[in-house]
PDB file of C-alpha atoms in Angstrom:
ATOM      1  CA  UNK A1068       2.301  -3.613 -85.354  1.00  0.00           C
ATOM      2  CA  UNK A1069       3.273  -6.071 -82.659  1.00  0.00           C
ATOM      3  CA  UNK A1070       1.689  -9.373 -83.527  1.00  0.00           C
ATOM      4  CA  UNK A1071       3.304 -11.195 -80.618  1.00  0.00           C
ATOM      5  CA  UNK A1072       0.653 -12.700 -78.410  1.00  0.00           C
ATOM      6  CA  UNK A1073       0.725 -11.328 -74.905  1.00  0.00           C
ATOM      7  CA  UNK A1074      -0.479 -13.520 -72.086  1.00  0.00           C
ATOM      8  CA  UNK A1075      -1.075 -12.592 -68.482  1.00  0.00           C
ATOM      9  CA  UNK A1076       0.750 -14.711 -65.898  1.00  0.00           C
ATOM     10  CA  UNK A1077      -1.506 -17.371 -64.428  1.00  0.00           C
ATOM     11  CA  UNK A1078      -2.587 -16.709 -60.857  1.00  0.00           C
ATOM     12  CA  UNK A1079      -2.048 -19.681 -58.592  1.00  0.00           C
ATOM     13  CA  UNK A1080      -5.118 -21.352 -57.159  1.00  0.00           C
ATOM     14  CA  UNK A1081      -5.445 -21.313 -53.337  1.00  0.00           C
ATOM     15  CA  UNK A1082      -4.607 -25.023 -53.179  1.00  0.00           C
ATOM     16  CA  UNK A1083      -1.384 -24.399 -55.112  1.00  0.00           C
ATOM     17  CA  UNK A1084      -0.049 -21.825 -52.662  1.00  0.00           C
ATOM     18  CA  UNK A1085       3.019 -22.757 -50.650  1.00  0.00           C
ATOM     19  CA  UNK A1086       2.144 -23.953 -47.157  1.00  0.00           C
ATOM     20  CA  UNK A1087       3.431 -21.978 -44.174  1.00  0.00           C
ATOM     21  CA  UNK A1088       4.362 -23.255 -40.717  1.00  0.00           C
ATOM     22  CA  UNK A1089       1.087 -21.778 -39.438  1.00  0.00           C
ATOM     23  CA  UNK A1090      -0.837 -23.799 -42.069  1.00  0.00           C
ATOM     24  CA  UNK A1091       0.906 -26.995 -40.935  1.00  0.00           C
ATOM     25  CA  UNK A1092       0.204 -26.219 -37.268  1.00  0.00           C
ATOM     26  CA  UNK A1093      -3.485 -25.687 -38.051  1.00  0.00           C
ATOM     27  CA  UNK A1094      -3.798 -29.067 -39.788  1.00  0.00           C
ATOM     28  CA  UNK A1095      -1.814 -30.768 -37.002  1.00  0.00           C
ATOM     29  CA  UNK A1096      -4.245 -29.339 -34.430  1.00  0.00           C
ATOM     30  CA  UNK A1097      -7.206 -30.790 -36.352  1.00  0.00           C
ATOM     31  CA  UNK A1098      -5.514 -34.195 -36.498  1.00  0.00           C
ATOM     32  CA  UNK A1099      -4.774 -34.041 -32.770  1.00  0.00           C
ATOM     33  CA  UNK A1100      -8.449 -33.353 -32.041  1.00  0.00           C
ATOM     34  CA  UNK A1101      -9.480 -36.236 -34.328  1.00  0.00           C
ATOM     35  CA  UNK A1102      -7.185 -38.569 -32.408  1.00  0.00           C
ATOM     36  CA  UNK A1103      -8.617 -37.403 -29.084  1.00  0.00           C
ATOM     37  CA  UNK A1104     -12.164 -38.003 -30.385  1.00  0.00           C
ATOM     38  CA  UNK A1105     -11.295 -41.515 -31.582  1.00  0.00           C
ATOM     39  CA  UNK A1106     -11.713 -40.725 -35.275  1.00  0.00           C
ATOM     40  CA  UNK A1107      -8.104 -41.708 -35.957  1.00  0.00           C
ATOM     41  CA  UNK A1108      -5.958 -44.455 -34.501  1.00  0.00           C
ATOM     42  CA  UNK A1109      -2.557 -43.633 -33.070  1.00  0.00           C
ATOM     43  CA  UNK A1110      -0.894 -45.129 -36.170  1.00  0.00           C
ATOM     44  CA  UNK A1111      -3.117 -43.156 -38.553  1.00  0.00           C
ATOM     45  CA  UNK A1112      -2.423 -39.975 -36.615  1.00  0.00           C
ATOM     46  CA  UNK A1113       1.338 -40.506 -36.726  1.00  0.00           C
ATOM     47  CA  UNK A1114       1.253 -41.270 -40.462  1.00  0.00           C
ATOM     48  CA  UNK A1115      -0.775 -38.159 -41.294  1.00  0.00           C
ATOM     49  CA  UNK A1116       1.339 -35.880 -39.111  1.00  0.00           C
ATOM     50  CA  UNK A1117       4.432 -37.125 -40.931  1.00  0.00           C
ATOM     51  CA  UNK A1118       2.750 -36.237 -44.215  1.00  0.00           C
ATOM     52  CA  UNK A1119       1.786 -32.796 -42.935  1.00  0.00           C
ATOM     53  CA  UNK A1120       5.392 -32.020 -42.050  1.00  0.00           C
ATOM     54  CA  UNK A1121       6.553 -32.880 -45.570  1.00  0.00           C
ATOM     55  CA  UNK A1122       3.678 -31.188 -47.456  1.00  0.00           C
ATOM     56  CA  UNK A1123       4.682 -28.323 -49.719  1.00  0.00           C
ATOM     57  CA  UNK A1124       1.335 -26.727 -50.687  1.00  0.00           C
ATOM     58  CA  UNK A1125      -1.971 -25.910 -49.016  1.00  0.00           C
ATOM     59  CA  UNK A1126      -3.712 -28.432 -51.259  1.00  0.00           C
ATOM     60  CA  UNK A1127      -1.413 -31.226 -50.078  1.00  0.00           C
ATOM     61  CA  UNK A1128      -2.238 -30.350 -46.481  1.00  0.00           C
ATOM     62  CA  UNK A1129      -6.004 -30.440 -47.050  1.00  0.00           C
ATOM     63  CA  UNK A1130      -5.757 -34.066 -48.189  1.00  0.00           C
ATOM     64  CA  UNK A1131      -4.970 -35.189 -44.642  1.00  0.00           C
ATOM     65  CA  UNK A1132      -8.216 -33.807 -43.162  1.00  0.00           C
ATOM     66  CA  UNK A1133     -10.701 -34.133 -46.044  1.00  0.00           C
ATOM     67  CA  UNK A1134     -12.435 -37.117 -44.351  1.00  0.00           C
ATOM     68  CA  UNK A1135     -12.747 -35.321 -40.988  1.00  0.00           C
ATOM     69  CA  UNK A1136     -15.697 -33.158 -39.863  1.00  0.00           C
ATOM     70  CA  UNK A1137     -13.419 -30.187 -39.161  1.00  0.00           C
ATOM     71  CA  UNK A1138     -12.702 -29.805 -42.883  1.00  0.00           C
ATOM     72  CA  UNK A1139     -16.412 -29.497 -43.710  1.00  0.00           C
ATOM     73  CA  UNK A1140     -17.047 -27.149 -40.773  1.00  0.00           C
ATOM     74  CA  UNK A1141     -14.352 -24.815 -42.099  1.00  0.00           C
ATOM     75  CA  UNK A1142     -15.982 -24.717 -45.546  1.00  0.00           C
ATOM     76  CA  UNK A1143     -19.386 -23.768 -44.111  1.00  0.00           C
ATOM     77  CA  UNK A1144     -18.095 -21.443 -41.379  1.00  0.00           C
ATOM     78  CA  UNK A1145     -19.352 -17.840 -41.498  1.00  0.00           C
ATOM     79  CA  UNK A1146     -17.064 -15.110 -42.742  1.00  0.00           C
ATOM     80  CA  UNK A1147     -14.594 -13.690 -40.259  1.00  0.00           C
ATOM     81  CA  UNK A1148     -15.752 -10.592 -38.412  1.00  0.00           C
ATOM     82  CA  UNK A1149     -13.701  -8.342 -36.139  1.00  0.00           C
ATOM     83  CA  UNK A1150     -14.371  -8.172 -32.407  1.00  0.00           C
ATOM     84  CA  UNK A1151     -16.938  -5.656 -31.181  1.00  0.00           C
ATOM     85  CA  UNK A1152     -15.565  -2.329 -30.001  1.00  0.00           C
ATOM     86  CA  UNK A1153     -17.522  -2.630 -26.754  1.00  0.00           C
ATOM     87  CA  UNK A1154     -18.322  -5.742 -24.671  1.00  0.00           C
ATOM     88  CA  UNK A1155     -21.425  -7.624 -25.736  1.00  0.00           C
ATOM     89  CA  UNK A1156     -21.473  -9.928 -22.706  1.00  0.00           C
ATOM     90  CA  UNK A1157     -22.839  -8.888 -19.311  1.00  0.00           C
ATOM     91  CA  UNK A1158     -19.841  -7.579 -17.366  1.00  0.00           C
ATOM     92  CA  UNK A1159     -20.339  -7.026 -13.587  1.00  0.00           C
ATOM     93  CA  UNK A1160     -19.752  -3.558 -12.145  1.00  0.00           C
ATOM     94  CA  UNK A1161     -17.744  -4.916  -9.229  1.00  0.00           C
ATOM     95  CA  UNK A1162     -14.204  -6.025 -10.110  1.00  0.00           C
ATOM     96  CA  UNK A1163     -13.032  -9.599  -9.745  1.00  0.00           C
ATOM     97  CA  UNK A1164      -9.547  -8.281  -8.995  1.00  0.00           C
ATOM     98  CA  UNK A1165      -8.035  -4.948  -7.886  1.00  0.00           C
ATOM     99  CA  UNK A1166      -4.420  -4.194  -8.747  1.00  0.00           C
ATOM    100  CA  UNK A1167      -3.279  -1.120  -6.801  1.00  0.00           C
ATOM    101  CA  UNK A1168       0.081   0.644  -6.751  1.00  0.00           C
ATOM    102  CA  UNK A1169       0.481   3.804  -4.617  1.00  0.00           C
ATOM    103  CA  UNK A1170       4.095   4.948  -4.538  1.00  0.00           C
ATOM    104  CA  UNK A1171       4.906   1.317  -5.309  1.00  0.00           C
ATOM    105  CA  UNK A1172       4.664  -1.394  -7.987  1.00  0.00           C
ATOM    106  CA  UNK A1173       2.051  -4.121  -8.479  1.00  0.00           C
ATOM    107  CA  UNK A1174       2.236  -7.039 -10.907  1.00  0.00           C
ATOM    108  CA  UNK A1175      -0.143  -9.744 -12.121  1.00  0.00           C
ATOM    109  CA  UNK A1176       1.672 -12.236 -14.318  1.00  0.00           C
ATOM    110  CA  UNK A1177       2.322 -15.924 -14.824  1.00  0.00           C
ATOM    111  CA  UNK A1178      -0.389 -18.567 -14.586  1.00  0.00           C
ATOM    112  CA  UNK A1179      -3.401 -16.809 -13.073  1.00  0.00           C
ATOM    113  CA  UNK A1180      -7.150 -16.727 -13.698  1.00  0.00           C
ATOM    114  CA  UNK A1181      -8.402 -13.560 -15.353  1.00  0.00           C
ATOM    115  CA  UNK A1182     -11.844 -12.453 -14.208  1.00  0.00           C
ATOM    116  CA  UNK A1183     -14.427 -10.578 -16.249  1.00  0.00           C
ATOM    117  CA  UNK A1184     -13.470  -7.203 -14.749  1.00  0.00           C
ATOM    118  CA  UNK A1185     -10.093  -6.059 -13.425  1.00  0.00           C
ATOM    119  CA  UNK A1186      -9.428  -2.619 -11.917  1.00  0.00           C
ATOM    120  CA  UNK A1187      -5.925  -1.168 -12.035  1.00  0.00           C
ATOM    121  CA  UNK A1188      -4.874   1.949 -10.073  1.00  0.00           C
ATOM    122  CA  UNK A1189      -1.422   3.474 -10.462  1.00  0.00           C
ATOM    123  CA  UNK A1190      -0.880   6.575  -8.287  1.00  0.00           C
ATOM    124  CA  UNK A1191       2.747   7.623  -8.312  1.00  0.00           C
ATOM    125  CA  UNK A1192       3.403   3.947  -8.997  1.00  0.00           C
ATOM    126  CA  UNK A1193       3.384   1.270 -11.714  1.00  0.00           C
ATOM    127  CA  UNK A1194       1.000  -1.586 -12.492  1.00  0.00           C
ATOM    128  CA  UNK A1195       1.796  -4.456 -14.840  1.00  0.00           C
ATOM    129  CA  UNK A1196      -0.991  -6.814 -15.953  1.00  0.00           C
ATOM    130  CA  UNK A1197       0.437  -9.636 -18.042  1.00  0.00           C
ATOM    131  CA  UNK A1198      -2.202 -11.922 -19.572  1.00  0.00           C
ATOM    132  CA  UNK A1199       0.213 -13.824 -21.816  1.00  0.00           C
ATOM    133  CA  UNK A1200       0.031 -16.956 -19.617  1.00  0.00           C
ATOM    134  CA  UNK A1201      -3.319 -16.277 -17.928  1.00  0.00           C
ATOM    135  CA  UNK A1202      -6.245 -18.685 -17.902  1.00  0.00           C
ATOM    136  CA  UNK A1203      -9.205 -17.090 -19.685  1.00  0.00           C
ATOM    137  CA  UNK A1204     -12.395 -18.363 -18.071  1.00  0.00           C
ATOM    138  CA  UNK A1205     -14.472 -15.737 -19.889  1.00  0.00           C
ATOM    139  CA  UNK A1206     -14.417 -14.688 -23.530  1.00  0.00           C
ATOM    140  CA  UNK A1207     -14.602 -10.965 -22.721  1.00  0.00           C
ATOM    141  CA  UNK A1208     -12.373  -9.295 -20.125  1.00  0.00           C
ATOM    142  CA  UNK A1209     -12.587  -5.618 -19.164  1.00  0.00           C
ATOM    143  CA  UNK A1210      -9.624  -3.844 -17.580  1.00  0.00           C
ATOM    144  CA  UNK A1211     -10.445  -0.431 -16.059  1.00  0.00           C
ATOM    145  CA  UNK A1212      -7.202   1.484 -15.680  1.00  0.00           C
ATOM    146  CA  UNK A1213      -6.570   4.745 -13.810  1.00  0.00           C
ATOM    147  CA  UNK A1214      -3.153   6.363 -13.827  1.00  0.00           C
ATOM    148  CA  UNK A1215      -2.224   9.507 -11.871  1.00  0.00           C
ATOM    149  CA  UNK A1216       1.489  10.297 -12.168  1.00  0.00           C
ATOM    150  CA  UNK A1217       1.848   6.563 -12.719  1.00  0.00           C
ATOM    151  CA  UNK A1218       2.082   3.834 -15.343  1.00  0.00           C
ATOM    152  CA  UNK A1219      -0.258   0.957 -16.272  1.00  0.00           C
ATOM    153  CA  UNK A1220       0.947  -1.662 -18.756  1.00  0.00           C
ATOM    154  CA  UNK A1221      -1.281  -4.411 -20.131  1.00  0.00           C
ATOM    155  CA  UNK A1222       0.208  -7.277 -22.134  1.00  0.00           C
ATOM    156  CA  UNK A1223      -1.920  -9.869 -23.962  1.00  0.00           C
ATOM    157  CA  UNK A1224      -1.217 -12.982 -26.054  1.00  0.00           C
ATOM    158  CA  UNK A1225      -0.919 -12.461 -29.801  1.00  0.00           C
ATOM    159  CA  UNK A1226      -3.954 -14.619 -30.644  1.00  0.00           C
ATOM    160  CA  UNK A1227      -6.579 -12.646 -28.672  1.00  0.00           C
ATOM    161  CA  UNK A1228      -8.424  -9.475 -29.713  1.00  0.00           C
ATOM    162  CA  UNK A1229      -7.600  -6.180 -28.010  1.00  0.00           C
ATOM    163  CA  UNK A1230      -9.600  -2.945 -27.851  1.00  0.00           C
ATOM    164  CA  UNK A1231      -9.051   0.326 -26.001  1.00  0.00           C
ATOM    165  CA  UNK A1232     -11.276   3.238 -24.985  1.00  0.00           C
ATOM    166  CA  UNK A1233      -9.976   6.167 -22.973  1.00  0.00           C
ATOM    167  CA  UNK A1234      -7.747   9.175 -23.024  1.00  0.00           C
ATOM    168  CA  UNK A1235      -5.114  11.232 -21.282  1.00  0.00           C
ATOM    169  CA  UNK A1236      -5.004  14.563 -19.497  1.00  0.00           C
ATOM    170  CA  UNK A1237      -1.420  15.692 -19.931  1.00  0.00           C
ATOM    171  CA  UNK A1238      -0.802  11.980 -20.140  1.00  0.00           C
ATOM    172  CA  UNK A1239      -0.730   9.092 -22.622  1.00  0.00           C
ATOM    173  CA  UNK A1240      -3.385   6.471 -23.396  1.00  0.00           C
ATOM    174  CA  UNK A1241      -2.246   4.058 -26.100  1.00  0.00           C
ATOM    175  CA  UNK A1242      -3.830   0.642 -26.720  1.00  0.00           C
ATOM    176  CA  UNK A1243      -3.109  -1.336 -29.882  1.00  0.00           C
ATOM    177  CA  UNK A1244      -6.072  -2.640 -31.859  1.00  0.00           C
ATOM    178  CA  UNK A1245      -5.588  -6.376 -32.264  1.00  0.00           C
ATOM    179  CA  UNK A1246      -7.883  -8.861 -34.032  1.00  0.00           C
ATOM    180  CA  UNK A1247      -7.585 -12.591 -33.595  1.00  0.00           C
ATOM    181  CA  UNK A1248      -8.170 -14.884 -36.564  1.00  0.00           C
ATOM    182  CA  UNK A1249     -10.146 -17.215 -34.284  1.00  0.00           C
ATOM    183  CA  UNK A1250     -13.843 -16.224 -33.998  1.00  0.00           C
ATOM    184  CA  UNK A1251     -14.108 -17.500 -30.399  1.00  0.00           C
ATOM    185  CA  UNK A1252     -10.846 -16.012 -29.132  1.00  0.00           C
ATOM    186  CA  UNK A1253     -10.945 -13.923 -25.934  1.00  0.00           C
ATOM    187  CA  UNK A1254     -11.378 -10.168 -26.263  1.00  0.00           C
ATOM    188  CA  UNK A1255      -9.617  -7.816 -23.828  1.00  0.00           C
ATOM    189  CA  UNK A1256     -11.030  -4.306 -23.418  1.00  0.00           C
ATOM    190  CA  UNK A1257      -8.769  -1.704 -21.804  1.00  0.00           C
ATOM    191  CA  UNK A1258     -10.685   1.365 -20.613  1.00  0.00           C
ATOM    192  CA  UNK A1259      -9.296   4.234 -18.607  1.00  0.00           C
ATOM    193  CA  UNK A1260      -7.754   7.645 -18.134  1.00  0.00           C
ATOM    194  CA  UNK A1261      -4.183   8.744 -17.665  1.00  0.00           C
ATOM    195  CA  UNK A1262      -3.701  12.003 -15.759  1.00  0.00           C
ATOM    196  CA  UNK A1263      -0.072  13.044 -16.025  1.00  0.00           C
ATOM    197  CA  UNK A1264       0.552   9.338 -16.418  1.00  0.00           C
ATOM    198  CA  UNK A1265       0.635   6.506 -18.942  1.00  0.00           C
ATOM    199  CA  UNK A1266      -1.643   3.613 -19.937  1.00  0.00           C
ATOM    200  CA  UNK A1267      -0.536   1.127 -22.595  1.00  0.00           C
ATOM    201  CA  UNK A1268      -1.949  -2.082 -24.049  1.00  0.00           C
ATOM    202  CA  UNK A1269       0.188  -4.291 -26.297  1.00  0.00           C
ATOM    203  CA  UNK A1270       0.460  -7.873 -27.557  1.00  0.00           C
ATOM    204  CA  UNK A1271       3.346  -9.862 -26.118  1.00  0.00           C
ATOM    205  CA  UNK A1272       5.205 -11.287 -29.083  1.00  0.00           C
ATOM    206  CA  UNK A1273       5.532 -15.030 -29.217  1.00  0.00           C
ATOM    207  CA  UNK A1274       2.854 -15.663 -26.563  1.00  0.00           C
ATOM    208  CA  UNK A1275      -0.355 -17.487 -27.474  1.00  0.00           C
ATOM    209  CA  UNK A1276      -3.403 -18.673 -25.557  1.00  0.00           C
ATOM    210  CA  UNK A1277      -2.781 -22.400 -25.203  1.00  0.00           C
ATOM    211  CA  UNK A1278      -5.519 -23.533 -22.808  1.00  0.00           C
ATOM    212  CA  UNK A1279      -7.575 -25.244 -25.509  1.00  0.00           C
ATOM    213  CA  UNK A1280      -4.489 -26.918 -26.943  1.00  0.00           C
ATOM    214  CA  UNK A1281      -3.506 -28.067 -23.446  1.00  0.00           C
ATOM    215  CA  UNK A1282      -6.886 -29.717 -22.940  1.00  0.00           C
ATOM    216  CA  UNK A1283      -6.727 -31.374 -26.338  1.00  0.00           C
ATOM    217  CA  UNK A1284      -3.193 -32.571 -25.670  1.00  0.00           C
ATOM    218  CA  UNK A1285      -4.290 -34.056 -22.340  1.00  0.00           C
ATOM    219  CA  UNK A1286      -7.077 -35.918 -24.111  1.00  0.00           C
ATOM    220  CA  UNK A1287      -4.583 -37.174 -26.678  1.00  0.00           C
ATOM    221  CA  UNK A1288      -2.245 -38.382 -23.940  1.00  0.00           C
ATOM    222  CA  UNK A1289      -5.087 -40.252 -22.242  1.00  0.00           C
ATOM    223  CA  UNK A1290      -6.064 -41.829 -25.574  1.00  0.00           C
ATOM    224  CA  UNK A1291      -2.508 -42.926 -26.311  1.00  0.00           C
ATOM    225  CA  UNK A1292      -2.070 -44.287 -22.783  1.00  0.00           C
ATOM    226  CA  UNK A1293      -5.281 -46.270 -23.148  1.00  0.00           C
ATOM    227  CA  UNK A1294      -4.112 -47.649 -26.499  1.00  0.00           C
ATOM    228  CA  UNK A1295      -0.762 -48.649 -25.032  1.00  0.00           C
ATOM    229  CA  UNK A1296      -2.430 -50.382 -22.101  1.00  0.00           C
ATOM    230  CA  UNK A1297      -4.555 -52.417 -24.519  1.00  0.00           C
ATOM    231  CA  UNK A1298      -1.421 -53.591 -26.349  1.00  0.00           C
ATOM    232  CA  UNK A1299       0.322 -54.448 -23.075  1.00  0.00           C
ATOM    233  CA  UNK A1300      -2.674 -56.450 -21.822  1.00  0.00           C
ATOM    234  CA  UNK A1301      -2.621 -58.670 -24.886  1.00  0.00           C
TER     235      UNK A1301
END
């Protein structure tokens, strides 16, 4: 009989887990917001960011935000839920933008404002709708795509949700299902039919919605400039 005592390996607590770059970025974003709101001074912000960069575990990271409201909001936040399969907001029937390609090519890309409804028509042509750098003024965006002997490609940032409803008649309709970890992230719905054509919806790797971060960064810059002016006026 084996009298040797067998013990199960201890499972690490969440706070003991090794911190990832994404974990550090999340804490840095909270600190940046705290600086913009005046909860931290510029010196305190710099000191905490330095600590975040050198932290090894999730528990060490949490120390730098435990006295900030964001830490308590995260503890009481509701459980994550996936985006709805169909829009829950009121979407107008008339499109905000028409992208048409008839024996030609049409592209929407770069820094542009995405409306609530976009219609895309590819008839013996190709349409590219790239939302990776777009400004999302609405949380839900519907793209109605129609392809007849043509091609419609939709590209979205990695941190939005993506849904697709449609089909193909001797054609291809393929839209990836994508769920953002952020509860308030935009949701892009691609609906349509491909008749002897192709409709695709994909995330664009490495591209993220940065509008909120841009606004926060602008507020931080204004705060730092104001602090510097105070020191210079002394």
